[in-house]
Amino acid sequence: MPLVTTTDMFKKAYAGGYAIGAFNVNNMEIVQAITEAAGELNSPIILQVSAGARKYANHTYLVKLVEAALIENPQIPIALHLDHGADFDICKSCVDGGFTSVMIDASKYPFQENIEITKKVVEYAHDHGVVVEAELGKLAGIEDDVKVKAEDSSYTQPEEVEEFVDKTGVDSLAIAIGTSHGAYKFKPGTKPQLRFDILHEIEKKIPGFPIVLHGASSVPQEYVKIINENGGALKDAIGVPEDQLREAARSAVCKINIDSDLRLGLTAGVREVLSQHPDYFDPRQYLTVGRANVKAVVAHKIKDVLGSEGKAL
Ligand code: G3H
Ligand code: 13P
Ligand code: ZN
């Protein structure tokens, strides 16, 4: 089937109490790993591309890799999404360039400015049959080399969501309830806890509306260990506990964003193979193992965290 938007995916996910995984893609191995896992488990999936991914791999290469994945996995719905579009121009470029969904992330601007920027993107995207995600509240962490310090992050204010959704016409909303981007989400020694009270207040304000959770990697400690035992230095890398993500998936959260866990799986595989075989220099020897780890991460998320297994049927 051709690329789809997220409209139908989110409607079913909301009603069914599960979430769709949105996984970041940067190269062929990652596209293959995600879509093979989703294909085998009959799960709908969102492939998302950041500005950094477009800079690294080139828009056309990424779109064509995703088109290849559609041919290889014709039975599952796949959406192609722009992750953290910083302005109208990058959103327009992705709408014009074959994406079915874009995120306009104007969350760093004041509320009214966020509304204006988002509305402009929504009008253009909807005219072209593309759906739009926006963000209210600020996540801590790193995106495209922009670091938002924990003290500059802020939770989404539930009293703002209704006006934002009404005035912008946006299709889904990313909120800040304690997640952050990257592999260092919580201070060591503290108990990681998402603000489900804020999420539930938001749900009440905009019933039936799909919510998105960014920064939702769990930072699997087995991969952190392999990386550190094979020359890496990831000290105190901590993610979101998976039971909290499962709880989020059962709520109005219809899209859960995961990138760092894929990076950890890939890096652990590559580091392990190269330490064990210092004589290897064929990229296929180590990328095969890295890709298998990414596939295992995605399969685990679909089955044990998101609950989207079998939902493509
Ligand atoms: O939101 C952050 C995603 O992990 C994308 O990261 O901007 O380094 O590609 P990136
Ligand atoms: P992680 O860094 O937790 O994987 O978050 C990814 C993300 O939110 C992409 O938009
Ligand atoms: Zn994000």
CSV table of C-alpha atoms in Angstrom, one decimal, residues 18-242:
chain,number,residue,atom,x,y,z
A,18,TYR,CA,-2.3,1.2,22.3
A,19,ALA,CA,0.3,3.5,20.7
A,20,ILE,CA,2.1,3.6,17.4
A,21,GLY,CA,5.9,3.6,17.5
A,22,ALA,CA,7.6,6.5,15.7
A,23,PHE,CA,11.2,5.5,15.0
A,24,ASN,CA,13.8,7.8,13.6
A,25,VAL,CA,15.5,6.7,10.4
A,26,ASN,CA,19.0,7.8,9.2
A,27,ASN,CA,20.2,5.1,6.9
A,28,MET,CA,19.3,1.9,5.1
A,29,GLU,CA,20.0,-0.5,7.9
A,30,ILE,CA,17.7,1.4,10.3
A,31,VAL,CA,14.9,1.6,7.8
A,32,GLN,CA,15.2,-2.1,7.1
A,33,ALA,CA,15.4,-3.1,10.8
A,34,ILE,CA,12.3,-1.1,11.8
A,35,THR,CA,10.1,-2.1,8.9
A,36,GLU,CA,11.1,-5.8,9.0
A,37,ALA,CA,10.2,-5.9,12.7
A,38,ALA,CA,6.9,-4.1,12.1
A,39,GLY,CA,6.2,-6.3,9.0
A,40,GLU,CA,6.7,-9.5,10.9
A,41,LEU,CA,4.5,-8.4,13.8
A,42,ASN,CA,1.8,-6.8,11.5
A,43,SER,CA,2.2,-3.5,13.2
A,44,PRO,CA,1.5,0.0,11.8
A,45,ILE,CA,4.6,2.1,12.0
A,46,ILE,CA,5.7,5.8,11.7
A,47,LEU,CA,9.2,6.4,10.2
A,48,GLN,CA,10.4,9.8,11.1
A,49,VAL,CA,13.1,12.0,9.7
A,50,SER,CA,14.8,14.9,11.5
A,51,ALA,CA,16.5,17.8,9.9
A,52,GLY,CA,19.8,16.2,11.0
A,53,ALA,CA,18.8,13.0,9.2
A,54,ARG,CA,18.0,14.9,6.0
A,55,LYS,CA,21.4,16.7,6.3
A,56,TYR,CA,23.2,13.4,6.8
A,57,ALA,CA,21.4,11.1,4.3
A,58,ASN,CA,19.7,13.5,1.9
A,59,HIS,CA,15.9,13.8,1.6
A,60,THR,CA,15.7,11.8,-1.7
A,61,TYR,CA,17.7,8.9,-0.4
A,62,LEU,CA,15.5,8.6,2.7
A,63,VAL,CA,12.3,8.8,0.8
A,64,LYS,CA,13.5,6.2,-1.7
A,65,LEU,CA,14.6,3.9,1.2
A,66,VAL,CA,11.1,4.2,2.7
A,67,GLU,CA,9.5,3.5,-0.7
A,68,ALA,CA,11.6,0.3,-0.9
A,69,ALA,CA,10.4,-0.6,2.6
A,70,LEU,CA,6.8,-0.2,1.4
A,71,ILE,CA,7.4,-2.6,-1.4
A,72,GLU,CA,9.0,-5.1,0.9
A,73,ASN,CA,6.2,-4.8,3.5
A,74,PRO,CA,3.0,-4.1,1.6
A,75,GLN,CA,0.8,-5.4,4.3
A,76,ILE,CA,1.5,-2.8,7.0
A,77,PRO,CA,0.5,0.9,7.1
A,78,ILE,CA,3.6,3.1,7.1
A,79,ALA,CA,3.6,6.9,7.6
A,80,LEU,CA,6.6,9.1,6.8
A,81,HIS,CA,6.9,12.0,9.2
A,82,LEU,CA,9.1,15.1,9.6
A,83,ASP,CA,10.4,15.1,13.2
A,84,HIS,CA,10.9,18.5,14.9
A,85,GLY,CA,10.4,20.8,11.9
A,86,ALA,CA,11.8,24.1,13.0
A,87,ASP,CA,10.0,26.4,10.6
A,88,PHE,CA,7.4,26.6,7.8
A,89,ASP,CA,10.0,26.1,5.1
A,90,ILE,CA,11.3,22.7,6.2
A,91,CYS,CA,7.6,21.6,6.7
A,92,LYS,CA,6.7,22.8,3.2
A,93,SER,CA,9.7,21.1,1.7
A,94,CYS,CA,8.7,17.7,3.3
A,95,VAL,CA,5.0,18.2,2.3
A,96,ASP,CA,6.1,18.9,-1.2
A,97,GLY,CA,8.7,16.1,-1.1
A,98,GLY,CA,6.3,13.1,-0.3
A,99,PHE,CA,6.0,13.0,3.5
A,100,THR,CA,2.5,12.2,4.8
A,101,SER,CA,3.0,13.9,8.2
A,102,VAL,CA,5.0,16.8,9.5
A,103,MET,CA,5.8,18.2,12.9
A,104,ILE,CA,6.1,21.9,13.4
A,105,ASP,CA,8.0,22.5,16.6
A,106,ALA,CA,7.5,26.1,17.5
A,107,SER,CA,7.4,25.2,21.2
A,108,LYS,CA,10.3,27.5,22.0
A,109,TYR,CA,8.2,30.6,21.0
A,110,PRO,CA,5.6,32.3,23.2
A,111,PHE,CA,2.2,30.7,23.1
A,112,GLN,CA,0.5,33.1,20.5
A,113,GLU,CA,3.5,32.9,18.2
A,114,ASN,CA,3.5,29.1,18.4
A,115,ILE,CA,-0.2,29.2,17.4
A,116,GLU,CA,0.5,31.5,14.4
A,117,ILE,CA,3.5,29.4,13.1
A,118,THR,CA,1.6,26.1,13.6
A,119,LYS,CA,-1.6,27.4,11.9
A,120,LYS,CA,0.4,28.5,8.8
A,121,VAL,CA,1.9,25.0,8.5
A,122,VAL,CA,-1.5,23.3,9.1
A,123,GLU,CA,-3.1,25.3,6.4
A,124,TYR,CA,-0.5,24.4,3.8
A,125,ALA,CA,-0.2,20.7,4.9
A,126,HIS,CA,-4.0,20.1,5.0
A,127,ASP,CA,-4.3,21.7,1.5
A,128,HIS,CA,-1.9,18.9,0.4
A,129,GLY,CA,-3.4,16.0,2.3
A,130,VAL,CA,-0.7,16.0,5.0
A,131,VAL,CA,-1.3,15.9,8.7
A,132,VAL,CA,0.5,18.0,11.3
A,133,GLU,CA,1.9,17.5,14.8
A,134,ALA,CA,2.8,20.4,17.0
A,135,GLU,CA,4.2,20.8,20.5
A,136,LEU,CA,3.3,22.7,23.6
A,137,GLY,CA,5.7,22.7,26.6
A,138,LYS,CA,9.4,22.3,26.3
A,139,LEU,CA,11.4,19.0,26.6
A,140,ALA,CA,14.9,19.0,28.0
A,141,GLY,CA,17.7,17.3,26.1
A,142,ILE,CA,19.4,17.4,22.7
A,143,GLU,CA,17.9,17.8,19.2
A,144,ASP,CA,20.1,18.6,16.2
A,145,ASP,CA,22.9,19.9,18.5
A,146,VAL,CA,20.5,22.3,20.2
A,147,LYS,CA,20.7,21.5,23.9
A,148,VAL,CA,17.7,22.5,26.1
A,149,LYS,CA,18.9,22.5,29.7
A,150,ALA,CA,16.7,20.8,32.3
A,151,GLU,CA,16.0,24.2,34.0
A,152,ASP,CA,14.8,25.7,30.7
A,153,SER,CA,12.4,22.8,30.1
A,154,SER,CA,8.7,23.2,31.2
A,155,TYR,CA,5.7,21.0,31.4
A,156,THR,CA,2.7,21.5,29.1
A,157,GLN,CA,0.0,23.6,30.8
A,158,PRO,CA,-3.3,21.8,30.5
A,159,GLU,CA,-5.2,25.1,30.4
A,160,GLU,CA,-3.5,26.0,27.2
A,161,VAL,CA,-4.2,22.9,25.1
A,162,GLU,CA,-7.8,23.5,24.1
A,163,GLU,CA,-7.2,26.9,22.7
A,164,PHE,CA,-4.1,25.7,20.9
A,165,VAL,CA,-5.8,22.8,19.3
A,166,ASP,CA,-8.9,24.9,18.3
A,167,LYS,CA,-6.9,27.8,16.9
A,168,THR,CA,-4.3,25.9,15.0
A,169,GLY,CA,-6.4,23.0,13.6
A,170,VAL,CA,-3.5,20.7,14.3
A,171,ASP,CA,-4.0,16.9,14.1
A,172,SER,CA,-1.9,15.7,17.1
A,173,LEU,CA,-0.1,17.4,20.0
A,174,ALA,CA,3.3,16.6,21.6
A,175,ILE,CA,3.3,17.4,25.3
A,176,ALA,CA,6.0,17.7,28.0
A,177,ILE,CA,5.4,15.5,31.0
A,178,GLY,CA,8.9,14.7,32.2
A,179,THR,CA,10.5,12.9,29.2
A,180,SER,CA,13.6,14.4,27.5
A,181,HIS,CA,15.6,13.6,24.4
A,182,GLY,CA,18.8,11.6,24.5
A,183,ALA,CA,20.3,9.0,26.8
A,184,TYR,CA,20.5,11.0,30.0
A,185,LYS,CA,16.9,11.6,31.0
A,186,PHE,CA,17.0,11.4,34.8
A,187,LYS,CA,19.7,12.1,37.4
A,188,PRO,CA,21.3,9.0,38.9
A,189,GLY,CA,19.8,8.2,42.3
A,190,THR,CA,16.4,9.9,41.5
A,191,LYS,CA,13.3,7.9,40.7
A,192,PRO,CA,12.2,8.5,37.1
A,193,GLN,CA,8.5,9.5,37.1
A,194,LEU,CA,6.4,10.9,34.3
A,195,ARG,CA,3.7,13.4,35.3
A,196,PHE,CA,0.6,11.3,34.5
A,197,ASP,CA,-1.5,13.8,36.5
A,198,ILE,CA,-0.7,16.4,33.8
A,199,LEU,CA,-1.4,13.9,31.0
A,200,HIS,CA,-4.8,13.0,32.5
A,201,GLU,CA,-5.8,16.7,32.9
A,202,ILE,CA,-4.9,17.3,29.2
A,203,GLU,CA,-7.0,14.2,28.2
A,204,LYS,CA,-9.9,15.7,29.9
A,205,LYS,CA,-9.5,19.1,28.2
A,206,ILE,CA,-9.3,17.6,24.7
A,207,PRO,CA,-11.1,14.2,24.8
A,208,GLY,CA,-10.5,11.9,21.8
A,209,PHE,CA,-7.5,14.0,20.6
A,210,PRO,CA,-4.2,12.1,19.9
A,211,ILE,CA,-1.3,13.0,22.2
A,212,VAL,CA,2.4,12.4,21.3
A,213,LEU,CA,5.2,11.5,23.6
A,214,HIS,CA,8.7,12.5,22.6
A,215,GLY,CA,11.9,11.5,24.4
A,216,ALA,CA,10.5,8.1,25.1
A,217,SER,CA,13.6,5.9,24.9
A,218,SER,CA,14.1,3.5,27.8
A,219,VAL,CA,17.9,3.4,27.4
A,220,PRO,CA,18.3,-0.5,27.7
A,221,GLN,CA,21.1,-1.1,30.2
A,222,GLU,CA,22.2,-4.3,28.4
A,223,TYR,CA,23.3,-2.2,25.5
A,224,VAL,CA,24.8,0.5,27.7
A,225,LYS,CA,26.9,-2.2,29.3
A,226,ILE,CA,28.0,-3.7,26.0
A,227,ILE,CA,29.0,-0.2,24.8
A,228,ASN,CA,30.9,0.6,28.0
A,229,GLU,CA,32.7,-2.8,28.0
A,230,ASN,CA,33.8,-2.3,24.5
A,231,GLY,CA,35.5,1.1,24.6
A,232,GLY,CA,32.4,3.3,25.1
A,233,ALA,CA,31.9,5.9,27.8
A,234,LEU,CA,28.2,6.3,28.5
A,235,LYS,CA,28.1,7.2,32.2
A,236,ASP,CA,24.8,7.3,34.1
A,237,ALA,CA,22.7,6.8,30.9
A,238,ILE,CA,19.1,6.5,32.2
A,239,GLY,CA,15.8,6.3,30.2
A,240,VAL,CA,12.0,6.2,30.9
A,241,PRO,CA,10.9,3.0,32.6
A,242,GLU,CA,9.0,0.8,30.2
